[in-house]
Short mmCIF file of C-alpha atoms in Angstrom, two decimals:
data_model
loop_
_atom_site.label_atom_id
_atom_site.label_comp_id
_atom_site.label_asym_id
_atom_site.label_seq_id
_atom_site.Cartn_x
_atom_site.Cartn_y
_atom_site.Cartn_z
CA UNK A 1 174.13 45.67 99.97
CA UNK A 2 173.07 49.18 100.69
CA UNK A 3 170.97 48.71 103.93
CA UNK A 4 169.84 45.43 102.75
CA UNK A 5 170.82 41.95 104.29
CA UNK A 6 173.66 40.46 102.11
CA UNK A 7 172.72 36.89 103.22
CA UNK A 8 170.54 36.47 100.10
CA UNK A 9 171.22 37.58 96.52
CA UNK A 10 169.14 40.38 95.06
CA UNK A 11 168.72 40.37 91.31
CA UNK A 12 166.76 43.39 89.85
CA UNK A 13 165.86 44.88 86.46
CA UNK A 14 164.05 48.02 85.37
CA UNK A 15 161.56 48.84 82.57
CA UNK A 16 161.29 52.65 82.21
CA UNK A 17 158.67 54.34 80.17
CA UNK A 18 159.44 58.00 79.01
CA UNK A 19 157.34 60.39 77.26
CA UNK A 20 159.09 62.03 74.22
CA UNK A 21 159.06 65.88 73.69
CA UNK A 22 157.72 65.60 70.13
CA UNK A 23 155.69 68.31 68.79
CA UNK A 24 152.98 65.60 67.58
CA UNK A 25 151.82 62.55 68.81
CA UNK A 26 153.22 59.06 67.65
CA UNK A 27 150.44 58.12 65.12
CA UNK A 28 148.32 61.14 64.59
CA UNK A 29 148.67 64.95 63.88
CA UNK A 30 147.44 65.93 67.36
CA UNK A 31 149.68 68.21 69.36
CA UNK A 32 151.42 66.63 72.50
CA UNK A 33 149.82 68.08 75.53
CA UNK A 34 151.40 69.57 78.65
CA UNK A 35 150.43 69.77 82.17
CA UNK A 36 148.22 72.78 81.73
CA UNK A 37 146.24 71.47 78.57
CA UNK A 38 142.62 71.29 79.39
CA UNK A 39 141.21 67.67 79.26
CA UNK A 40 140.31 66.16 75.93
CA UNK A 41 141.61 69.15 73.70
CA UNK A 42 144.59 67.83 71.86
CA UNK A 43 142.59 64.71 70.47
CA UNK A 44 142.35 63.34 67.00
CA UNK A 45 139.87 60.83 65.60
CA UNK A 46 142.66 58.28 65.43
CA UNK A 47 143.63 58.82 69.18
CA UNK A 48 140.01 57.84 69.92
CA UNK A 49 140.01 54.86 67.80
CA UNK A 50 137.27 55.97 65.48
CA UNK A 51 136.38 53.42 62.66
CA UNK A 52 138.17 54.08 59.39
CA UNK A 53 141.06 56.15 60.84
CA UNK A 54 144.63 54.96 60.28
CA UNK A 55 147.98 55.51 61.98
CA UNK A 56 150.75 57.79 60.44
CA UNK A 57 154.17 57.42 61.88
CA UNK A 58 155.77 60.62 63.45
CA UNK A 59 159.40 60.46 62.24
CA UNK A 60 160.50 62.98 64.89
CA UNK A 61 159.70 60.21 67.52
CA UNK A 62 161.94 57.70 65.45
CA UNK A 63 164.75 60.51 65.31
CA UNK A 64 164.40 60.78 69.33
CA UNK A 65 164.65 56.98 69.71
CA UNK A 66 167.67 56.89 67.57
CA UNK A 67 169.39 59.54 69.41
CA UNK A 68 168.45 57.71 72.79
CA UNK A 69 169.69 54.39 71.34
CA UNK A 70 173.12 56.04 70.36
CA UNK A 71 173.57 57.57 73.78
CA UNK A 72 172.65 54.26 75.47
CA UNK A 73 175.15 52.38 73.31
CA UNK A 74 172.62 50.21 71.68
CA UNK A 75 172.67 48.29 68.35
CA UNK A 76 169.99 49.82 66.27
CA UNK A 77 167.94 47.69 64.20
CA UNK A 78 168.06 48.40 60.42
CA UNK A 79 164.56 47.21 60.18
CA UNK A 80 162.10 47.55 62.87
CA UNK A 81 158.32 46.88 63.07
CA UNK A 82 155.26 47.81 64.98
CA UNK A 83 152.92 45.40 66.63
CA UNK A 84 149.37 45.36 68.37
CA UNK A 85 149.21 44.41 71.97
CA UNK A 86 145.64 43.67 72.66
CA UNK A 87 143.83 44.55 75.84
CA UNK A 88 140.60 46.26 76.54
CA UNK A 89 140.31 49.15 79.22
CA UNK A 90 138.55 52.57 79.17
CA UNK A 91 141.67 54.62 78.56
CA UNK A 92 142.76 52.52 75.64
CA UNK A 93 140.05 53.38 73.03
CA UNK A 94 141.74 51.32 70.22
CA UNK A 95 141.28 47.99 72.12
CA UNK A 96 144.99 47.48 71.54
CA UNK A 97 148.44 49.40 71.96
CA UNK A 98 150.77 49.93 69.13
CA UNK A 99 154.14 48.92 70.39
CA UNK A 100 157.24 46.81 69.27
CA UNK A 101 157.29 43.30 70.48
CA UNK A 102 159.10 41.28 67.69
CA UNK A 103 161.47 43.84 66.17
CA UNK A 104 162.07 46.73 68.46
CA UNK A 105 164.16 49.78 67.20
CA UNK A 106 167.36 48.90 69.40
CA UNK A 107 168.82 46.25 71.43
CA UNK A 108 172.06 45.30 73.41
CA UNK A 109 173.16 48.56 74.95
CA UNK A 110 174.65 49.57 78.22
CA UNK A 111 175.05 52.39 80.65
CA UNK A 112 178.24 52.74 82.69
CA UNK A 113 178.07 53.73 86.43
CA UNK A 114 181.29 54.67 88.46
CA UNK A 115 181.83 56.29 91.95
CA UNK A 116 183.58 59.06 90.22
CA UNK A 117 180.54 60.43 88.32
CA UNK A 118 177.60 58.73 90.01
CA UNK A 119 178.46 58.81 93.76
CA UNK A 120 180.81 57.18 96.02
CA UNK A 121 177.96 54.96 97.43
CA UNK A 122 178.57 52.67 94.45
CA UNK A 123 181.95 51.53 95.74
CA UNK A 124 183.14 50.16 92.32
CA UNK A 125 182.34 50.68 88.69
CA UNK A 126 179.55 48.63 87.09
CA UNK A 127 177.90 48.08 83.67
CA UNK A 128 174.11 47.83 83.59
CA UNK A 129 173.13 46.11 80.27
CA UNK A 130 170.10 47.31 78.28
CA UNK A 131 168.09 44.32 76.69
CA UNK A 132 166.07 46.58 74.33
CA UNK A 133 164.58 49.93 73.48
CA UNK A 134 161.19 50.34 71.77
CA UNK A 135 158.73 52.88 70.55
CA UNK A 136 155.19 52.61 71.74
CA UNK A 137 152.00 54.82 72.28
CA UNK A 138 150.77 56.05 75.72
CA UNK A 139 147.32 55.35 76.89
CA UNK A 140 144.66 57.78 78.06
CA UNK A 141 144.37 58.85 81.71
CA UNK A 142 141.54 57.75 84.01
CA UNK A 143 140.43 60.23 86.63
CA UNK A 144 138.73 58.66 89.55
CA UNK A 145 136.24 60.77 91.62
CA UNK A 146 136.13 59.11 95.01
CA UNK A 147 133.30 61.26 96.39
CA UNK A 148 130.92 59.73 94.05
CA UNK A 149 132.63 56.57 92.84
CA UNK A 150 132.92 57.50 89.17
CA UNK A 151 135.60 57.95 86.87
CA UNK A 152 136.50 60.09 83.90
CA UNK A 153 138.89 59.79 81.07
CA UNK A 154 141.26 62.43 79.68
CA UNK A 155 142.44 61.27 76.18
CA UNK A 156 145.02 64.14 75.68
CA UNK A 157 147.68 61.55 76.61
CA UNK A 158 146.46 58.81 74.20
CA UNK A 159 149.07 58.28 71.51
CA UNK A 160 151.72 60.32 73.18
CA UNK A 161 155.03 58.67 72.00
CA UNK A 162 156.92 56.77 74.58
CA UNK A 163 160.40 54.87 74.69
CA UNK A 164 160.26 51.87 76.75
CA UNK A 165 163.60 50.91 77.93
CA UNK A 166 164.18 47.36 79.45
CA UNK A 167 167.48 46.58 81.36
CA UNK A 168 169.00 43.16 82.12
CA UNK A 169 168.62 41.91 85.78
CA UNK A 170 172.00 43.42 86.62
CA UNK A 171 171.19 45.43 89.69
CA UNK A 172 172.61 43.87 92.83
CA UNK A 173 171.90 46.60 95.19
CA UNK A 174 169.61 49.81 95.58
CA UNK A 175 172.59 52.32 95.20
CA UNK A 176 173.02 50.89 91.74
CA UNK A 177 169.16 51.34 91.00
CA UNK A 178 169.25 55.03 92.15
CA UNK A 179 172.33 55.94 90.36
CA UNK A 180 171.05 54.35 87.05
CA UNK A 181 167.66 56.11 87.20
CA UNK A 182 169.40 59.51 87.95
CA UNK A 183 171.78 58.99 84.96
CA UNK A 184 168.95 57.81 82.63
CA UNK A 185 167.01 60.81 83.56
CA UNK A 186 169.93 63.21 83.05
CA UNK A 187 170.79 61.50 79.65
CA UNK A 188 167.24 61.84 78.10
CA UNK A 189 167.10 65.45 79.50
CA UNK A 190 170.45 66.25 78.07
CA UNK A 191 169.51 64.95 74.73
CA UNK A 192 166.26 67.04 74.84
CA UNK A 193 164.12 64.16 74.12
CA UNK A 194 162.23 63.93 77.54
CA UNK A 195 161.94 66.14 80.51
CA UNK A 196 163.02 63.09 82.71
CA UNK A 197 160.56 64.13 85.41
CA UNK A 198 159.20 61.22 87.53
CA UNK A 199 156.79 63.33 89.49
CA UNK A 200 154.70 64.66 86.55
CA UNK A 201 154.36 61.20 84.93
CA UNK A 202 156.80 62.00 81.99
CA UNK A 203 158.95 59.00 83.12
CA UNK A 204 157.41 55.69 84.93
CA UNK A 205 159.34 52.95 86.39
CA UNK A 206 158.44 49.26 86.62
CA UNK A 207 160.79 46.96 88.66
CA UNK A 208 161.45 43.21 88.42
CA UNK A 209 162.91 41.67 91.42
CA UNK A 210 164.11 38.20 92.43
CA UNK A 211 165.85 36.78 95.53
CA UNK A 212 168.31 33.87 95.18
CA UNK A 213 167.09 33.33 91.60
CA UNK A 214 163.48 32.32 92.74
CA UNK A 215 160.53 33.44 90.77
CA UNK A 216 160.55 37.05 89.40
CA UNK A 217 158.15 39.63 91.06
CA UNK A 218 157.09 42.67 89.02
CA UNK A 219 156.25 45.90 90.68
CA UNK A 220 154.23 48.41 88.42
CA UNK A 221 154.13 52.16 87.95
CA UNK A 222 156.44 53.45 90.83
CA UNK A 223 156.12 57.28 90.53
CA UNK A 224 159.43 58.56 92.17
CA UNK A 225 163.01 57.28 92.87
CA UNK A 226 162.08 57.29 96.66
CA UNK A 227 159.17 54.80 95.86
CA UNK A 228 161.43 52.77 93.77
CA UNK A 229 163.91 52.32 96.51
CA UNK A 230 161.50 51.84 99.31
CA UNK A 231 159.59 49.24 97.16
CA UNK A 232 162.65 47.27 96.47
CA UNK A 233 163.77 47.22 100.03
CA UNK A 234 160.29 46.26 101.24
CA UNK A 235 159.80 43.47 98.66
CA UNK A 236 163.53 42.10 99.23
CA UNK A 237 162.77 41.69 102.87
CA UNK A 238 159.37 40.23 102.36
CA UNK A 239 160.84 37.49 100.01
CA UNK A 240 163.69 36.98 102.31
CA UNK A 241 161.28 36.31 105.20
CA UNK A 242 159.30 33.92 103.13
CA UNK A 243 162.47 31.89 102.38
CA UNK A 244 163.75 32.24 105.89
CA UNK A 245 160.67 30.53 107.16
CA UNK A 246 161.01 27.57 104.61
CA UNK A 247 158.60 28.98 102.15
CA UNK A 248 158.82 29.07 98.33
CA UNK A 249 158.58 31.75 95.75
CA UNK A 250 157.73 29.75 92.71
CA UNK A 251 154.92 31.85 91.03
CA UNK A 252 155.63 34.92 89.10
CA UNK A 253 153.26 37.71 90.03
CA UNK A 254 152.80 41.53 89.66
CA UNK A 255 152.42 43.68 92.80
CA UNK A 256 151.71 47.31 93.47
CA UNK A 257 153.16 49.75 96.06
CA UNK A 258 150.76 51.71 98.24
CA UNK A 259 153.54 53.90 99.85
CA UNK A 260 154.11 51.34 102.64
CA UNK A 261 154.06 47.83 101.43
CA UNK A 262 153.84 45.97 98.16
CA UNK A 263 150.22 44.68 97.27
CA UNK A 264 149.45 41.65 95.16
CA UNK A 265 147.57 42.52 92.02
CA UNK A 266 147.63 39.42 89.80
CA UNK A 267 149.48 36.02 89.58
CA UNK A 268 150.94 34.34 86.44
CA UNK A 269 147.74 32.38 86.04
CA UNK A 270 145.76 35.60 86.11
CA UNK A 271 148.01 37.41 83.63
CA UNK A 272 146.56 39.07 80.65
CA UNK A 273 147.13 37.28 77.20
CA UNK A 274 147.97 40.25 74.99
CA UNK A 275 147.75 38.20 71.64
CA UNK A 276 150.57 40.18 69.92
CA UNK A 277 150.52 40.49 66.29
CA UNK A 278 152.18 42.67 63.44
CA UNK A 279 150.25 45.82 63.05
CA UNK A 280 148.76 45.38 59.44
CA UNK A 281 148.57 49.22 58.86
CA UNK A 282 152.15 50.07 59.47
CA UNK A 283 155.01 49.11 57.17
CA UNK A 284 158.29 48.00 58.10
CA UNK A 285 160.81 50.78 58.68
CA UNK A 286 164.10 50.49 57.20
CA UNK A 287 167.09 52.65 58.21
CA UNK A 288 170.45 53.18 56.67
CA UNK A 289 172.15 52.96 60.06
CA UNK A 290 175.67 54.02 58.99
CA UNK A 291 174.39 57.30 57.30
CA UNK A 292 172.02 57.88 60.16
CA UNK A 293 174.72 57.62 62.92
CA UNK A 294 177.17 59.48 60.94
CA UNK A 295 174.89 62.46 60.72
CA UNK A 296 173.49 62.44 64.26
CA UNK A 297 176.41 61.38 66.41
CA UNK A 298 178.57 64.48 65.90
CA UNK A 299 175.69 66.89 66.66
CA UNK A 300 174.71 65.24 69.85
CA UNK A 301 175.63 67.03 73.13
CA UNK A 302 178.38 65.85 75.52
CA UNK A 303 177.44 62.98 77.81
CA UNK A 304 176.81 63.60 81.40
CA UNK A 305 180.19 61.97 82.37
CA UNK A 306 181.94 64.26 79.98
CA UNK A 307 180.08 67.39 81.33
CA UNK A 308 180.82 66.29 84.91
CA UNK A 309 184.64 65.82 84.16
CA UNK A 310 184.91 69.43 83.00
CA UNK A 311 183.56 70.60 86.33
CA UNK A 312 185.48 68.23 88.55
CA UNK A 313 188.75 69.01 86.85
CA UNK A 314 190.91 72.08 87.03
CA UNK A 315 190.39 75.15 87.06
CA UNK A 316 186.77 74.40 88.64
CA UNK A 317 187.59 71.45 90.89
CA UNK A 318 184.10 71.21 91.87
CA UNK A 319 182.57 68.65 94.40
CA UNK A 320 180.31 65.88 92.69
CA UNK A 321 177.36 67.21 94.57
CA UNK A 322 177.67 70.72 93.10
CA UNK A 323 178.57 69.63 89.71
CA UNK A 324 175.47 67.44 89.58
CA UNK A 325 173.29 70.63 90.57
CA UNK A 326 174.82 72.51 87.64
CA UNK A 327 174.38 69.76 84.91
CA UNK A 328 170.87 69.18 85.86
CA UNK A 329 169.90 72.90 85.15
CA UNK A 330 171.33 74.24 81.82
CA UNK A 331 170.45 77.82 82.77
CA UNK A 332 172.24 77.50 86.08
CA UNK A 333 175.29 76.00 84.51
CA UNK A 334 175.48 79.00 81.87
CA UNK A 335 175.05 81.41 84.93
CA UNK A 336 177.78 79.56 86.90
CA UNK A 337 180.21 79.86 83.93
CA UNK A 338 179.45 83.73 83.49
CA UNK A 339 179.92 84.05 87.37
CA UNK A 340 183.26 82.18 87.37
CA UNK A 341 184.52 84.36 84.37
CA UNK A 342 183.42 87.58 86.10
CA UNK A 343 184.63 86.66 89.64
CA UNK A 344 187.80 84.52 89.38
CA UNK A 345 189.06 85.39 85.78
CA UNK A 346 188.47 88.99 85.72
CA UNK A 347 187.72 89.89 89.42
CA UNK A 348 190.72 87.80 90.67
CA UNK A 349 188.54 86.50 93.51
CA UNK A 350 190.62 83.81 95.37
CA UNK A 351 187.65 81.33 96.19
CA UNK A 352 185.53 79.54 93.59
CA UNK A 353 182.10 81.20 93.58
CA UNK A 354 180.09 77.91 93.48
CA UNK A 355 179.10 77.96 97.19
CA UNK A 356 177.56 81.55 96.68
CA UNK A 357 175.56 80.29 93.82
CA UNK A 358 174.36 76.64 94.81
CA UNK A 359 173.98 77.20 98.64
CA UNK A 360 173.63 80.99 99.35
CA UNK A 361 171.74 82.05 96.28
CA UNK A 362 169.63 78.91 96.06
CA UNK A 363 168.93 79.23 99.72
CA UNK A 364 167.73 82.91 99.46
CA UNK A 365 165.48 81.87 96.64
CA UNK A 366 163.96 79.17 98.59
CA UNK A 367 163.34 81.44 101.62
CA UNK A 368 161.70 83.78 99.16
CA UNK A 369 159.58 81.11 97.61
CA UNK A 370 161.07 81.65 94.05
CA UNK A 371 162.57 79.45 91.50
CA UNK A 372 165.97 80.10 89.87
CA UNK A 373 165.84 82.65 87.03
CA UNK A 374 168.92 84.19 85.85
CA UNK A 375 167.00 87.59 85.79
CA UNK A 376 166.11 87.49 89.50
CA UNK A 377 169.64 88.81 90.16
CA UNK A 378 172.00 89.68 87.22
CA UNK A 379 175.01 87.71 87.06
CA UNK A 380 177.27 90.96 87.12
CA UNK A 381 175.56 92.13 90.31
CA UNK A 382 176.07 88.93 92.16
CA UNK A 383 179.75 88.95 90.99
CA UNK A 384 180.11 92.48 92.24
CA UNK A 385 178.80 91.41 95.56
CA UNK A 386 181.17 88.41 95.66
CA UNK A 387 184.18 90.42 94.77
CA UNK A 388 183.26 93.10 97.59
CA UNK A 389 183.13 90.22 100.11
CA UNK A 390 186.45 88.67 98.73
CA UNK A 391 188.05 92.22 99.31
CA UNK A 392 186.69 92.19 102.98
CA UNK A 393 184.63 95.36 102.18
CA UNK A 394 181.51 93.50 103.56
CA UNK A 395 181.57 90.46 105.85
CA UNK A 396 179.88 87.04 105.18
CA UNK A 397 176.71 87.86 107.28
CA UNK A 398 175.94 91.24 105.61
CA UNK A 399 176.77 89.79 102.28
CA UNK A 400 173.97 87.22 102.71
CA UNK A 401 171.67 89.88 104.05
CA UNK A 402 172.27 92.09 100.98
CA UNK A 403 171.76 89.25 98.61
CA UNK A 404 168.51 88.41 100.00
CA UNK A 405 167.52 92.13 99.98
CA UNK A 406 168.55 92.32 96.13
CA UNK A 407 166.50 89.31 95.36
CA UNK A 408 163.35 90.93 96.97
CA UNK A 409 164.04 94.47 95.96
CA UNK A 410 165.25 94.12 92.29
CA UNK A 411 165.14 97.91 91.90
CA UNK A 412 168.23 98.28 93.97
CA UNK A 413 170.31 96.17 91.61
CA UNK A 414 170.44 99.27 89.45
CA UNK A 415 172.67 100.74 92.18
CA UNK A 416 176.44 100.02 92.72
CA UNK A 417 177.07 97.47 95.42
CA UNK A 418 179.51 99.94 97.01
CA UNK A 419 176.78 102.54 97.42
CA UNK A 420 174.34 100.10 98.78
CA UNK A 421 176.69 98.83 101.44
CA UNK A 422 177.37 102.46 102.38
CA UNK A 423 173.54 103.35 102.47
CA UNK A 424 172.69 100.39 104.66
CA UNK A 425 175.73 100.72 106.80
CA UNK A 426 176.93 97.10 105.80
CA UNK A 427 180.59 97.82 105.64
CA UNK A 428 182.94 95.38 107.34
CA UNK A 429 182.79 96.12 111.14
CA UNK A 430 179.03 96.59 111.12
CA UNK A 431 176.85 93.75 112.87
CA UNK A 432 173.97 91.74 111.30
CA UNK A 433 173.61 89.28 113.93
CA UNK A 434 171.19 91.07 116.22
CA UNK A 435 173.81 93.55 117.72
CA UNK A 436 172.74 96.68 115.77
CA UNK A 437 175.19 99.64 115.61
CA UNK A 438 172.34 101.77 117.18
CA UNK A 439 171.27 100.55 120.66
CA UNK A 440 168.08 102.48 120.59
CA UNK A 441 166.91 100.34 117.58
CA UNK A 442 167.58 96.84 118.82
CA UNK A 443 164.37 96.17 121.08
CA UNK A 444 161.31 94.70 120.20
CA UNK A 445 159.43 97.53 121.78
CA UNK A 446 161.01 100.35 120.03
CA UNK A 447 158.41 102.60 118.64
CA UNK A 448 160.44 103.54 115.54
CA UNK A 449 160.95 99.89 114.49
CA UNK A 450 157.25 99.17 115.05
CA UNK A 451 156.32 102.30 112.94
CA UNK A 452 158.61 100.95 110.02
CA UNK A 453 156.88 97.55 110.30
CA UNK A 454 153.43 99.01 110.32
CA UNK A 455 154.08 101.17 107.30
CA UNK A 456 155.58 98.50 105.15
CA UNK A 457 152.71 96.25 105.94
CA UNK A 458 150.24 98.96 105.08
CA UNK A 459 151.97 99.68 101.68
CA UNK A 460 152.02 95.96 100.82
CA UNK A 461 148.64 94.83 101.38
CA UNK A 462 148.76 92.15 98.47
CA UNK A 463 151.78 90.52 99.99
CA UNK A 464 150.15 90.44 103.42
CA UNK A 465 146.95 88.90 101.94
CA UNK A 466 149.08 86.19 100.29
CA UNK A 467 150.93 85.45 103.74
CA UNK A 468 147.78 85.49 105.88
CA UNK A 469 144.96 84.23 103.64
CA UNK A 470 146.99 81.79 101.39
CA UNK A 471 149.51 80.67 103.92
CA UNK A 472 152.54 81.92 101.77
CA UNK A 473 154.84 82.52 104.96
CA UNK A 474 158.03 82.87 102.88
CA UNK A 475 156.64 86.01 101.50
CA UNK A 476 157.67 87.64 105.00
CA UNK A 477 161.21 87.91 103.51
CA UNK A 478 159.84 90.38 101.06
CA UNK A 479 158.54 92.44 103.90
CA UNK A 480 161.77 92.00 105.93
CA UNK A 481 163.68 93.38 102.80
CA UNK A 482 161.30 96.47 102.73
CA UNK A 483 161.81 96.99 106.48
CA UNK A 484 165.63 96.81 106.08
CA UNK A 485 165.39 99.36 103.23
CA UNK A 486 163.22 101.78 105.14
CA UNK A 487 165.63 101.50 108.25
CA UNK A 488 168.81 101.94 106.16
CA UNK A 489 169.91 98.43 107.16
CA UNK A 490 170.48 99.60 110.82
CA UNK A 491 168.66 96.62 112.47
CA UNK A 492 169.05 92.80 112.09
CA UNK A 493 166.44 91.11 110.01
CA UNK A 494 165.45 88.72 112.74
CA UNK A 495 164.20 91.53 114.78
CA UNK A 496 161.96 92.79 111.81
CA UNK A 497 160.74 89.21 111.42
CA UNK A 498 159.62 89.08 114.98
CA UNK A 499 157.76 92.38 114.69
CA UNK A 500 156.21 91.51 111.46
CA UNK A 501 154.87 88.22 112.88
CA UNK A 502 153.56 90.03 115.80
CA UNK A 503 151.69 92.44 113.77
CA UNK A 504 150.32 89.90 111.53
CA UNK A 505 149.27 87.79 114.53
CA UNK A 506 151.23 84.87 113.33
CA UNK A 507 152.77 84.01 116.63
#
């Protein structure tokens, strides 16, 4: 049972709240904030619950919810309503949350999981049923100041539209949970309705878990997939231990996760009574489902499984791991398609360029502390480099070295690859593993190499400050590239790295 004892039966369900990428909030004209928005700057009178203000439904949020319902194979309700969920807390200024308790926008959906598209860990295909999907407003955000024991509230997030998706308790192991969360993230991101990011709070997960059909335990606000899996594993073992010792789990309770263990928050007896009631200020929403689906469905993007199938099949024949990397980043996927066209179709390269993209290029970017951007190295320049490597004009080690150099020295991308190979003596037969073609340039104590390093450090004071003062060690790769340029590529980068660290007193 995916690293769990299979002596006792695990039953698990998920509730996932996802922030929608609408321009405006759910019931006001305030703009939806982003991570850089200053606190309390995108707030309307209604968001703050001021007397006399009334909600006005944002139809873009309804459209996003309908798209999501179609993608999750849900039955869309032709008439849905909004309700008030009453509770009092500082970050909920209305004194209630507008949600959908009685008539949600959609019910009875499902998401298919399979080893082919979702990982061999699943062992066999399974269908996770979706109980319902509802629209509701988010709350504000409490910011606690531990140094003085006070708290502040940022109301930017108040009334941001959410979709809450509730599954049936169909998960029987952790691998199914991980695969579902990943697929759900991809689905919403693919639709363009949500960023799908757990780390930023755009998506938040609650877990319901029971063992051997005993009372259900709810775990709230798990911020990452790792937190979800670790919390389930811990809670499963905790409940098994109680049952193995002859104890009972007869009382429902809510627990939190502190990073190491689950902690009791409240029991059923202490649960909040929300006193749901229909919202008297919002009318019933009626939809012509047939017309709506007929107009929306043809314009929806291909599903994740459909996109993966294209990459897994001929002519690409990619591994699932590489295909997943591509479909999770639209810009990277477009870059790969162009790269494949230039290298394999037009350049007649014998091998698929996926390894150069997802491993070598992404590795170079990581070492250089950069995020992928198609303009960091033009696709035709990377294609030219791969073609030279395939023709054995330049070996693998020197190809990787030149790739790193081009990323950190974009001005050289204006030169033909053949010219750069000749200029830096990187043609096949040259060494880049520490055995330089010129013996008198291979030692750490060589005055010429030390001179090159000192000049590069002197000419790049801003980069040096970032390395020494701000701890951005990966910036050393830029200095290495400059040294390689100055030396004509006749010394291996590891030697320059040692000399740079020595001069900067980092060793």
